Short mmCIF file of C-alpha atoms in Angstrom, two decimals:
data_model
loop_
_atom_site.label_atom_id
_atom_site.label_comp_id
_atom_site.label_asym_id
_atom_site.label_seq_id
_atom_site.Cartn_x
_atom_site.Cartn_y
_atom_site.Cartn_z
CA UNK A 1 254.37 20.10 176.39
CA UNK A 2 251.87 18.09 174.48
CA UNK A 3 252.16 14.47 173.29
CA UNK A 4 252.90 16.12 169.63
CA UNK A 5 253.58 19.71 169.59
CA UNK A 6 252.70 21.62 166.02
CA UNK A 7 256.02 20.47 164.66
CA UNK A 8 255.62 16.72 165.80
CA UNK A 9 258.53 17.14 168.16
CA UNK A 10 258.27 15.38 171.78
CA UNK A 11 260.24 15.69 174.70
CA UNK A 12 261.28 11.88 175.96
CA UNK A 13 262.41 10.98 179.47
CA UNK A 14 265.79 10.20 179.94
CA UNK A 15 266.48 11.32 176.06
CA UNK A 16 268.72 15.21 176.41
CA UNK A 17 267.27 17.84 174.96
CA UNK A 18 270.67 19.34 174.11
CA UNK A 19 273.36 18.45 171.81
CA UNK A 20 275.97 20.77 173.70
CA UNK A 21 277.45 23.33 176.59
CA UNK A 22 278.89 26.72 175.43
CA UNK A 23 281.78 28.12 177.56
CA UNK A 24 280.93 30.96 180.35
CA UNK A 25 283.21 33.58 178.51
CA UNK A 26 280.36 32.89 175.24
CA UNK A 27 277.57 34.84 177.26
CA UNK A 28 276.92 38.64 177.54
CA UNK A 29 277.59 39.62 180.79
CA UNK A 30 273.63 39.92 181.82
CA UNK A 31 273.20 36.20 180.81
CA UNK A 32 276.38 34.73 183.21
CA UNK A 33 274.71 34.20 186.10
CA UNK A 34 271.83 32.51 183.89
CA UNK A 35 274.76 30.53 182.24
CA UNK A 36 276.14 29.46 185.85
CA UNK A 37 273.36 27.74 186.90
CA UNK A 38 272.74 25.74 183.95
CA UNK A 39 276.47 24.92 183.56
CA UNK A 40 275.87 23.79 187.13
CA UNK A 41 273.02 21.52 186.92
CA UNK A 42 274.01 17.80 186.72
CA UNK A 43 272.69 16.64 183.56
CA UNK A 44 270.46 17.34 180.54
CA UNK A 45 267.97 15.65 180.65
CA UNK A 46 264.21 16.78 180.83
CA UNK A 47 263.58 16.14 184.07
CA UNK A 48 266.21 18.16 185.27
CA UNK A 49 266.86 20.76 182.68
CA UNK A 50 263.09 21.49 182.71
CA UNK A 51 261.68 22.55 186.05
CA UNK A 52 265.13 25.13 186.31
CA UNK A 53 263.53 26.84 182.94
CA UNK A 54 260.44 26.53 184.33
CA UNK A 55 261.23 28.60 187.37
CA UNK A 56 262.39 31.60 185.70
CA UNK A 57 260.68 31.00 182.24
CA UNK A 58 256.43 30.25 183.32
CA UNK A 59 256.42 33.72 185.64
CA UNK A 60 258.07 35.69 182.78
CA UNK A 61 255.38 34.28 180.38
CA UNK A 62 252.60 35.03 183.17
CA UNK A 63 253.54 38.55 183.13
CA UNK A 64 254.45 39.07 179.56
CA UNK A 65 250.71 37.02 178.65
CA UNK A 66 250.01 37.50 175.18
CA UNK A 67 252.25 40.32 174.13
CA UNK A 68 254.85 37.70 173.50
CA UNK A 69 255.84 35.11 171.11
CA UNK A 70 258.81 32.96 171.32
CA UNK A 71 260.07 31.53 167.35
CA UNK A 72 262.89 29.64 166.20
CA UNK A 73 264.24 27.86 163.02
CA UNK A 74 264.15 24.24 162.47
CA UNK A 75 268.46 24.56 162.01
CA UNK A 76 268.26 25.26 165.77
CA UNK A 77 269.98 22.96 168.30
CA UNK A 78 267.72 20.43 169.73
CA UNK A 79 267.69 22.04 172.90
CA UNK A 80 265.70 25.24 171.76
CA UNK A 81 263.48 23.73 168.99
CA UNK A 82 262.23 21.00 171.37
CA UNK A 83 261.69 24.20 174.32
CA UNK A 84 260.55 27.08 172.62
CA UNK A 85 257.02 25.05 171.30
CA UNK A 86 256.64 23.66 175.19
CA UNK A 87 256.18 27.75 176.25
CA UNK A 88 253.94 28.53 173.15
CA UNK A 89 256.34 29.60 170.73
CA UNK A 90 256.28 28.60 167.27
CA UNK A 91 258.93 26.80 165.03
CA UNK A 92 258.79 27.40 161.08
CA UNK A 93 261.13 28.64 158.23
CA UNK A 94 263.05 31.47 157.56
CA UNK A 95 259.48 32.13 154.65
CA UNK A 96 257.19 32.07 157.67
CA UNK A 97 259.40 33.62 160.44
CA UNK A 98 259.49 36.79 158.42
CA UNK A 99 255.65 36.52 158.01
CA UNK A 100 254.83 36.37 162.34
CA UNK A 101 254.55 40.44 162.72
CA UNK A 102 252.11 40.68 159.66
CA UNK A 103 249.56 37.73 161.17
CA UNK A 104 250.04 38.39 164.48
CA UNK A 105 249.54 42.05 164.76
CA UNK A 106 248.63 42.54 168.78
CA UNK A 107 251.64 40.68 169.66
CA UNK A 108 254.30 43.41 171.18
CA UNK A 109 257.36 41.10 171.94
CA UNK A 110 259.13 38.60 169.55
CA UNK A 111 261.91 36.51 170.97
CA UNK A 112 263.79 35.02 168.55
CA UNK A 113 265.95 32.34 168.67
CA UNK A 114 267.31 31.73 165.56
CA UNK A 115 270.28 33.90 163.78
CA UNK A 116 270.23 37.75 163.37
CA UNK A 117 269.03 38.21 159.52
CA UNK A 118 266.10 36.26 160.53
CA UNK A 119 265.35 38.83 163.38
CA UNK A 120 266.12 42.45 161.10
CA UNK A 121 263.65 40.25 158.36
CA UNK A 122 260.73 40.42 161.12
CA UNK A 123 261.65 43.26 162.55
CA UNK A 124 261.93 44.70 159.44
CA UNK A 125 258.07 44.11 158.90
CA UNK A 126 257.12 44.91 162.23
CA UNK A 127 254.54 47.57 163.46
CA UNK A 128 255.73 50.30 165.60
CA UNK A 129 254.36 48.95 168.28
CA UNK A 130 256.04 45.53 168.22
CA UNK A 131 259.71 44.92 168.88
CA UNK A 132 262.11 42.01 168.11
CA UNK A 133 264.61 40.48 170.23
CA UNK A 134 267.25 37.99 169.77
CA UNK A 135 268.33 35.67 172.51
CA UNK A 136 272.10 35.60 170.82
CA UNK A 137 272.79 38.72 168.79
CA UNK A 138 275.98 37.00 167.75
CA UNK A 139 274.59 34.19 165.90
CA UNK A 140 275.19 35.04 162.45
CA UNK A 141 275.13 32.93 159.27
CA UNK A 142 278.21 32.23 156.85
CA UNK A 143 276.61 32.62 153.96
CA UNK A 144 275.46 36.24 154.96
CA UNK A 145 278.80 37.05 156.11
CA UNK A 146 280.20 36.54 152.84
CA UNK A 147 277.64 38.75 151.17
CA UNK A 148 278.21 42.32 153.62
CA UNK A 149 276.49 45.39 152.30
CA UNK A 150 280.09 46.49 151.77
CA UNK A 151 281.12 43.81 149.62
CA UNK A 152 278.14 43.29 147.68
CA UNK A 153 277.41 47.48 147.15
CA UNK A 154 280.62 47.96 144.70
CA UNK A 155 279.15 45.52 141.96
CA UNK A 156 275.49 46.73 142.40
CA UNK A 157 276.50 49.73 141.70
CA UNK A 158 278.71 48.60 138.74
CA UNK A 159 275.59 46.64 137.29
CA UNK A 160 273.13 49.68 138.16
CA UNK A 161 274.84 51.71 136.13
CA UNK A 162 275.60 49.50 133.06
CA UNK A 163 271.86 48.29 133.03
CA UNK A 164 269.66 51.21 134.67
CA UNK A 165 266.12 49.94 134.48
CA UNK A 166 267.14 46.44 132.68
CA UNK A 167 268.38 44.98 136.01
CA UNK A 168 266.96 43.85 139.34
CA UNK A 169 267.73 42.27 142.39
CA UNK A 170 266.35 39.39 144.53
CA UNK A 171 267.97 38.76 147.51
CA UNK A 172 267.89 35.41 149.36
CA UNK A 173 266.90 35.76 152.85
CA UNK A 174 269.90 34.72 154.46
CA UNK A 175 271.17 38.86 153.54
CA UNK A 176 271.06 41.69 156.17
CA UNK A 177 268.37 43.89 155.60
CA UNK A 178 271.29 46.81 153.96
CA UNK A 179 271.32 44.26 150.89
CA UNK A 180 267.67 42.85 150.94
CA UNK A 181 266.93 47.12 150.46
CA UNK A 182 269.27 47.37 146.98
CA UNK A 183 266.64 44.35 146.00
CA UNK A 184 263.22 46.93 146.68
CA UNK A 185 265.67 49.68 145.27
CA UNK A 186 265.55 47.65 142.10
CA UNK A 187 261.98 46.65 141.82
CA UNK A 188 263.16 43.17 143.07
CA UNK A 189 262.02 40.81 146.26
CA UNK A 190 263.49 38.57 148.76
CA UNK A 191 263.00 34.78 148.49
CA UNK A 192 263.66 31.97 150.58
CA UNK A 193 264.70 27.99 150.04
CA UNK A 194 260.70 27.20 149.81
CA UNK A 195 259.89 29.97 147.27
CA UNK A 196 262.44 30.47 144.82
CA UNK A 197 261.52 28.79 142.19
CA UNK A 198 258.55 30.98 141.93
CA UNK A 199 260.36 34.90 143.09
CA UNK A 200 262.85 33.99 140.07
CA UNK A 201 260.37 32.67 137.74
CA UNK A 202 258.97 36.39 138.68
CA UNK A 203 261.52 37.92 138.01
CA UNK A 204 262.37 35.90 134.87
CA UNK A 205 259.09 37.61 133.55
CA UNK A 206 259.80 40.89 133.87
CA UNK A 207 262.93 40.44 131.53
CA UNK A 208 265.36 42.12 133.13
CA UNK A 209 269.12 40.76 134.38
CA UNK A 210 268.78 39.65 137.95
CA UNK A 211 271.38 39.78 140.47
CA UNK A 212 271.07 36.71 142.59
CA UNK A 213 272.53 37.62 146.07
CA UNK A 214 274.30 35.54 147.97
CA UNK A 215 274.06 31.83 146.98
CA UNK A 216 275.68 30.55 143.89
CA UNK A 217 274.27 27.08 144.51
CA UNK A 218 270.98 27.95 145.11
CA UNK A 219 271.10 30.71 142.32
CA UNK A 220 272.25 27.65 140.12
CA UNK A 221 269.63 25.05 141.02
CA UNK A 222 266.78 27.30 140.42
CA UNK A 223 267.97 29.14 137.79
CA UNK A 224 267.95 25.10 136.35
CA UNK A 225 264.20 24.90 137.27
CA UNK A 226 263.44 27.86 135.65
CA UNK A 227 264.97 26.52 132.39
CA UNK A 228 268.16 28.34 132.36
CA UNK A 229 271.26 26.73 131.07
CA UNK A 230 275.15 27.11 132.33
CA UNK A 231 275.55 29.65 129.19
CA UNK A 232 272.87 31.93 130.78
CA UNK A 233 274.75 32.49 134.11
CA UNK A 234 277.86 35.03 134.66
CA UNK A 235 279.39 33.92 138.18
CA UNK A 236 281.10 36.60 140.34
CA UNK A 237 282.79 36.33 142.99
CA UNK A 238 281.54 36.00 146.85
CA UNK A 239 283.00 37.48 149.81
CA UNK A 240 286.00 40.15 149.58
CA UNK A 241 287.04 38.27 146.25
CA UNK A 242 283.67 39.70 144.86
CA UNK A 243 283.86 42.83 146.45
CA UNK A 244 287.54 43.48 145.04
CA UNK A 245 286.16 42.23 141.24
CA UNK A 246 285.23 44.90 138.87
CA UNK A 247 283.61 44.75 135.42
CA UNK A 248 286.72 47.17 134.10
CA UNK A 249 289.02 44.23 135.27
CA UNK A 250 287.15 41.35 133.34
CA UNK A 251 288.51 40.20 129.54
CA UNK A 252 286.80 41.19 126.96
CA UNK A 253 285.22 38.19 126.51
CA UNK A 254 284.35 38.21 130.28
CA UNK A 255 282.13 41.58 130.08
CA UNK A 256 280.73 39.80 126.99
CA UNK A 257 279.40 36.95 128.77
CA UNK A 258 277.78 39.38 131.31
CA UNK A 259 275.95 41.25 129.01
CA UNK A 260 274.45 38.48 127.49
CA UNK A 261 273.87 36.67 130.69
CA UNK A 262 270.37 36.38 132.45
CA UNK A 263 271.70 35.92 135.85
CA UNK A 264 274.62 37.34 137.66
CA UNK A 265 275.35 34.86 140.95
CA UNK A 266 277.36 36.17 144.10
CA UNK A 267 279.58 33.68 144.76
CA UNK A 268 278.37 32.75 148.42
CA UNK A 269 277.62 29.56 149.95
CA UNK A 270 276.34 27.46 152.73
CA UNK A 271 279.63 25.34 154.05
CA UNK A 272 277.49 22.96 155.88
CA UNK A 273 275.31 22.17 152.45
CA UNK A 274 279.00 22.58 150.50
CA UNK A 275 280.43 18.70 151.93
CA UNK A 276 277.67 16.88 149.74
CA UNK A 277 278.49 15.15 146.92
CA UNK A 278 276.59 13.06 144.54
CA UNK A 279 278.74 10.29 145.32
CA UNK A 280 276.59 10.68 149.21
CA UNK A 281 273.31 10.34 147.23
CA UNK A 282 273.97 7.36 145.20
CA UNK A 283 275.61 5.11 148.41
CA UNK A 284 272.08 5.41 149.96
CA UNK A 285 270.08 4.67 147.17
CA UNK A 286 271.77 1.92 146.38
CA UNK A 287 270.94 0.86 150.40
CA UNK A 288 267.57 1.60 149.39
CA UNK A 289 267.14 4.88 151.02
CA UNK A 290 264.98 7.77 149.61
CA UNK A 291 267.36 11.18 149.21
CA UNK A 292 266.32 14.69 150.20
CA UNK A 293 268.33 17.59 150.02
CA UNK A 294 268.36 21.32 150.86
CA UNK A 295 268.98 23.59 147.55
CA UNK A 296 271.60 24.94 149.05
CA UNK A 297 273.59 22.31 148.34
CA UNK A 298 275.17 21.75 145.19
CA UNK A 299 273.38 21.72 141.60
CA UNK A 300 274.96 18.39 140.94
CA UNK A 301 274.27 17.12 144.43
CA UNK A 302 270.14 18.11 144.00
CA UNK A 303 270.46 16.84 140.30
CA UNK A 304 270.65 13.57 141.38
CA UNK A 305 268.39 13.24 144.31
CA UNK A 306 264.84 12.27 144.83
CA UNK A 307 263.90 15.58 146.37
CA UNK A 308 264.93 19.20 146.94
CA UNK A 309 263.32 21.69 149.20
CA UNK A 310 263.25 23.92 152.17
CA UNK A 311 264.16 23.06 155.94
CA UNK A 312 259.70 23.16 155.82
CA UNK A 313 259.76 20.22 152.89
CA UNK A 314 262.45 18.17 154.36
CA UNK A 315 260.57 18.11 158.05
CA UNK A 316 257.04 17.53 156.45
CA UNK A 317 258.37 14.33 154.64
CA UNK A 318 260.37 13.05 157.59
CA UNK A 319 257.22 13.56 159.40
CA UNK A 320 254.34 12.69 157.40
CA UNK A 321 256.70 9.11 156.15
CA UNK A 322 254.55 5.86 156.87
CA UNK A 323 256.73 3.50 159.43
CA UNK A 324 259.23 1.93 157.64
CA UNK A 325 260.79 4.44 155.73
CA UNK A 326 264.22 5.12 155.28
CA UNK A 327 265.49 8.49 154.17
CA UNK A 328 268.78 10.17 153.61
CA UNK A 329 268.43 14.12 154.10
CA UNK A 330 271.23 15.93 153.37
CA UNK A 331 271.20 19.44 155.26
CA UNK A 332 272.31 20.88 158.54
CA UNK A 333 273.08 18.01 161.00
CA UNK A 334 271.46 19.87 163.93
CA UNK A 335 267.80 19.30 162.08
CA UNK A 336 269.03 15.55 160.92
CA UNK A 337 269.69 14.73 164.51
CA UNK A 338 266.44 16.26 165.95
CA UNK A 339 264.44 14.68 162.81
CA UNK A 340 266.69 11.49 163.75
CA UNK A 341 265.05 11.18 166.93
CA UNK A 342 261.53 12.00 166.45
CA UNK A 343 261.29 10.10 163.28
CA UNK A 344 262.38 7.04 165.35
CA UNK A 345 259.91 7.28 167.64
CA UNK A 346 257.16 6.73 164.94
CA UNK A 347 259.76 3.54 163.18
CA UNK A 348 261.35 5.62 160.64
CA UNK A 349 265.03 5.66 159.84
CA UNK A 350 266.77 9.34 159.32
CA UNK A 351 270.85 9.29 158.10
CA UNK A 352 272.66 12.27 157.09
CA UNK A 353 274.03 11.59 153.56
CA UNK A 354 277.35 12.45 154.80
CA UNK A 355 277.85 10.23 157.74
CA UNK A 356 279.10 7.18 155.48
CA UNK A 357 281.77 5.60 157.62
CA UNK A 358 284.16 4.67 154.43
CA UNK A 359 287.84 6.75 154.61
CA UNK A 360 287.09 8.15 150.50
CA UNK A 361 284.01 10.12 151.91
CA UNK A 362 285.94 12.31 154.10
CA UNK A 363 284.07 14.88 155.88
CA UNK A 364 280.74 13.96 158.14
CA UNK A 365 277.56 16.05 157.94
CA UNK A 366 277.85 19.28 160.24
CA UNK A 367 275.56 21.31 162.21
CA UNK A 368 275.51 25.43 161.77
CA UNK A 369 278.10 26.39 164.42
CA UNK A 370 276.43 30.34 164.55
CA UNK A 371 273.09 29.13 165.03
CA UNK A 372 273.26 26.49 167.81
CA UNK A 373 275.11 29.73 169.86
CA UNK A 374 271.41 29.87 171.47
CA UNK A 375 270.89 27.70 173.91
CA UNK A 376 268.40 27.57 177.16
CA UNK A 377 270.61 30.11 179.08
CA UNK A 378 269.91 32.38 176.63
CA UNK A 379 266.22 31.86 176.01
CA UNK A 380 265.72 31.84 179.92
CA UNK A 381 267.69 35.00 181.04
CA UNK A 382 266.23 36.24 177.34
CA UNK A 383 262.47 36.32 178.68
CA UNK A 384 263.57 36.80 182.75
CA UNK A 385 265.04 39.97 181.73
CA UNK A 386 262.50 41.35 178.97
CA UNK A 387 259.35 40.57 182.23
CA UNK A 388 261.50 42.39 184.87
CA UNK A 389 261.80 45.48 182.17
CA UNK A 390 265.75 44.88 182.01
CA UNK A 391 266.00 43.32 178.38
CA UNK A 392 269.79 44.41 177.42
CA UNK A 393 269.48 47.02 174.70
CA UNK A 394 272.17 44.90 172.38
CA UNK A 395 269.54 41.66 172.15
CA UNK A 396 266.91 44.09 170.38
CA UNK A 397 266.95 44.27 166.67
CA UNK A 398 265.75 47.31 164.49
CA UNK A 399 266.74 46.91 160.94
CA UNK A 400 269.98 48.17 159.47
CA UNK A 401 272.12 46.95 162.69
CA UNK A 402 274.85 45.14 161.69
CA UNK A 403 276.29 42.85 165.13
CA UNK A 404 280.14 41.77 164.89
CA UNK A 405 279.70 37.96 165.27
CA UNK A 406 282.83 37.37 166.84
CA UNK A 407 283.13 40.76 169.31
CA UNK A 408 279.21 41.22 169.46
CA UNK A 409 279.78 44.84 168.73
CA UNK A 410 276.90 46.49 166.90
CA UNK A 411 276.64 48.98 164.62
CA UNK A 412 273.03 50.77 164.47
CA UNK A 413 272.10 53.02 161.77
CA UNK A 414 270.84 56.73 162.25
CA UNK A 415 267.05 57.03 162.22
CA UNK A 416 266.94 58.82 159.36
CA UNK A 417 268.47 56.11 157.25
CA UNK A 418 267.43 53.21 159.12
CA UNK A 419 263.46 54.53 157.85
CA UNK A 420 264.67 54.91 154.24
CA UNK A 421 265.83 51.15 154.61
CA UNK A 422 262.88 50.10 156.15
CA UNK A 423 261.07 51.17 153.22
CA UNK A 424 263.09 49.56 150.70
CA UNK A 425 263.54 46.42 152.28
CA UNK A 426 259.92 46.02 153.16
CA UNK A 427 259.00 46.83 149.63
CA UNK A 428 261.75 43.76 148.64
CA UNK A 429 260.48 41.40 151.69
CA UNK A 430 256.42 42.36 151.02
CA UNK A 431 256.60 41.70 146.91
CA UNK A 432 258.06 37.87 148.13
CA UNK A 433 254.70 37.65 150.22
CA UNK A 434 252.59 39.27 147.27
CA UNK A 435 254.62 36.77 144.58
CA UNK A 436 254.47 33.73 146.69
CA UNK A 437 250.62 34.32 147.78
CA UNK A 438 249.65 34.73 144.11
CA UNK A 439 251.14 31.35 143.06
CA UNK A 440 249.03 29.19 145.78
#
């Protein structure tokens, strides 16, 4: 791996490059005996984790050449973000994950290791000649969970039919691709963390109610930097509370509200973003810390910091910060502790907001439990398996499929309607790209 890798990460000597071991019984059978021999190995540090990836991992890459790419989030344990750039894969965003089929068309194979909306998203703008794969088709997202095409369909249809042409969708990109479709259904688009602001403001324009699926929080903080007030927001319900809600069962005064409301929320949310408080953000300031949060957290929380942005923002200012800085970031813990390390080695201090050591402040900052579920088992028997020609059929992703996160049992739509979805949620997923391209 280079000195400085496109992120900025480095691999150290003598400094592990993971945070944690996941029990045998976690693996799909093909990935055991991969699992085994890591589990086996004496340590985790580079010099020894390394040269066992290497053996499997550089003569899959040989024979794969460049039909292959390897991605991953920044939210990814440290193991896989500081690995997947050493074999020529790419790190970004959930924004510019989705984007890697459409810029790099002659690439056949995408290995993802990230969580499983992220792969439908790519695969769902893929070619037919390129395929997706996930190294852990059980690592879900929360947030997504508590927004299932089941649970979210009963209200669309309630507000479809109340507002006909008056009423879109945008769909944050942590949504399978069965609810980013109702958004192109609607004449709506996807966004992400880093473009937002702008899909809404899009959508604000075209004067119709938007249905803001599944975050609450981040529905509220941009619907505040779009210049909407409290009064212009009707809040359902998230999860099977929202999908058990109807508009029959609201007050009258409730189905008042809604009509005159300019954005419905879901009521999902990010638990990791959930444990900040603006009580977090003022105890480093006053230390003399700069604050940077993730919208997902909170309104009141990214009220009252210095800066709000996507995993891409909060990396870029870690990074780019002269020595000396000190900064509080308040997001997943995975990315504080890998942005911990590397900002140290260039003598500038990284806390989590929430690790204040002071009984009143309760919970500490937490990583995303469904994400880190990759690991370098995974990626290795991942990319030894897809060379030989033996890539399980479960750890391929074509949009529509819907994995159990706790069983891993998948449910795969007919081809008939896994095209019509395709061309919904593509038309959703492409007018993000057209929106977010047109504002610079």
């Amino acid at each position: 791996m280079p000195a400085t890798a496109p992120s900025g990460l480095r691999i150290v000597p003598d400094m592990p490059i993971c945070q944690q071991d996941l029990p045998l019984d976690w693996y799909q059978p093909e990935f055991v005996p991969y699992a085994e021999e890591y589990l086996a190995l004496p340590d985790r540090l580079p010099e020894t984790v390394l040269p066992w990836m290497d053996r499997y991992i550089r003569p899959a890459l040989a024979t794969l050449g460049d039909d292959v790419l390897l991605l991953a989030h920044y939210y990814m344990g440290g193991a896989i973000v500081k690995l997947v750039e050493r074999y020529g894969g790419r790190i970004a965003d959930s924004y510019e994950l989705a984007l890697q089929t459409v810029e790099r068309p002659r690439v056949r194979h995408f290995v993802e290791s990230a969580v499983h909306f992220m792969a439908e998203s790519i695969a769902i703008l893929a070619t037919p000649t390129q395929d997706v794969w996930i190294t852990n088709p059980k690592s879900g997202c929360t947030m997504e969970m508590m927004a299932k095409d089941h649970m979210v369909e009963p209200i669309f249809e309630e507000l479809e039919a109340r507002y006909g042409d008056d009423f879109l969708v945008v769909a944050y990109m942590n949504t399978s691709g069965r609810v980013k479709a109702l958004a192109g259904r609607t004449g709506g688009a996807v966004c992400t963390s880093s473009n937002a602001r702008t899909v809404v403001t899009w959508a604000l324009g075209r004067g119709k109610k938007i249905f803001f699926v599944p975050d609450r929080h981040l529905g509220e903080v941009v619907a505040g930097w779009a210049g909407l007030g409290p009064g212009d927001l009707f809040q359902w319900g998230g999860g099977l509370e929202g999908a058990s809600q109807t508009i029959a069962g609201l007050s009258e005064a409730e189905r008042a509200r809604l009509d005159a409301a300019t954005m419905v929320l879901w009521g999902g949310y990010c638990g990791v973003h959930t444990v900040f408080r603006p009580a977090h953000v003022q105890y480093w300031r006053d230390r003399g810390y700069r604050v940077l949060v993730h919208p997902e957290c909170p309104k009141t929380v990214v009220d009252v910091a210095d800066g709000a942005g996507s995993t891409k923002y909060l990396w870029n200012a870690i990074m780019t910060a002269p020595a000396g800085t000190k900064l509080a970031i308040g997001t997943e813990a995975h990315f504080v502790n890998n942005a911990r390390e590397q900002a140290a080695l260039r003598g500038v201090e990284v806390v989590n907001i929430a690790d204040i050591p002071l009984p009143e402040f309760g919970a500490m900052g937490c990583g995303c439990a469904t994400m880190s579920r990759n690991d370098p088992p995974h990626l290795v028997a991942m990319l030894d398996l897809l060379a030989r020609g033996r890539a399980p059929d479960l750890n391929h992703v074509l949009p529509g499929d819907v994995v159990d996160e706790v069983t891993g049992r998948r449910e795969r739509l007919p081809p008939a309607e896994r095209t019509s979805l395709v061309r919904e949620a593509r038309r959703a997923l492409e007018q993000m790209i057209t929106i977010t391209r047109a504002a610079g």
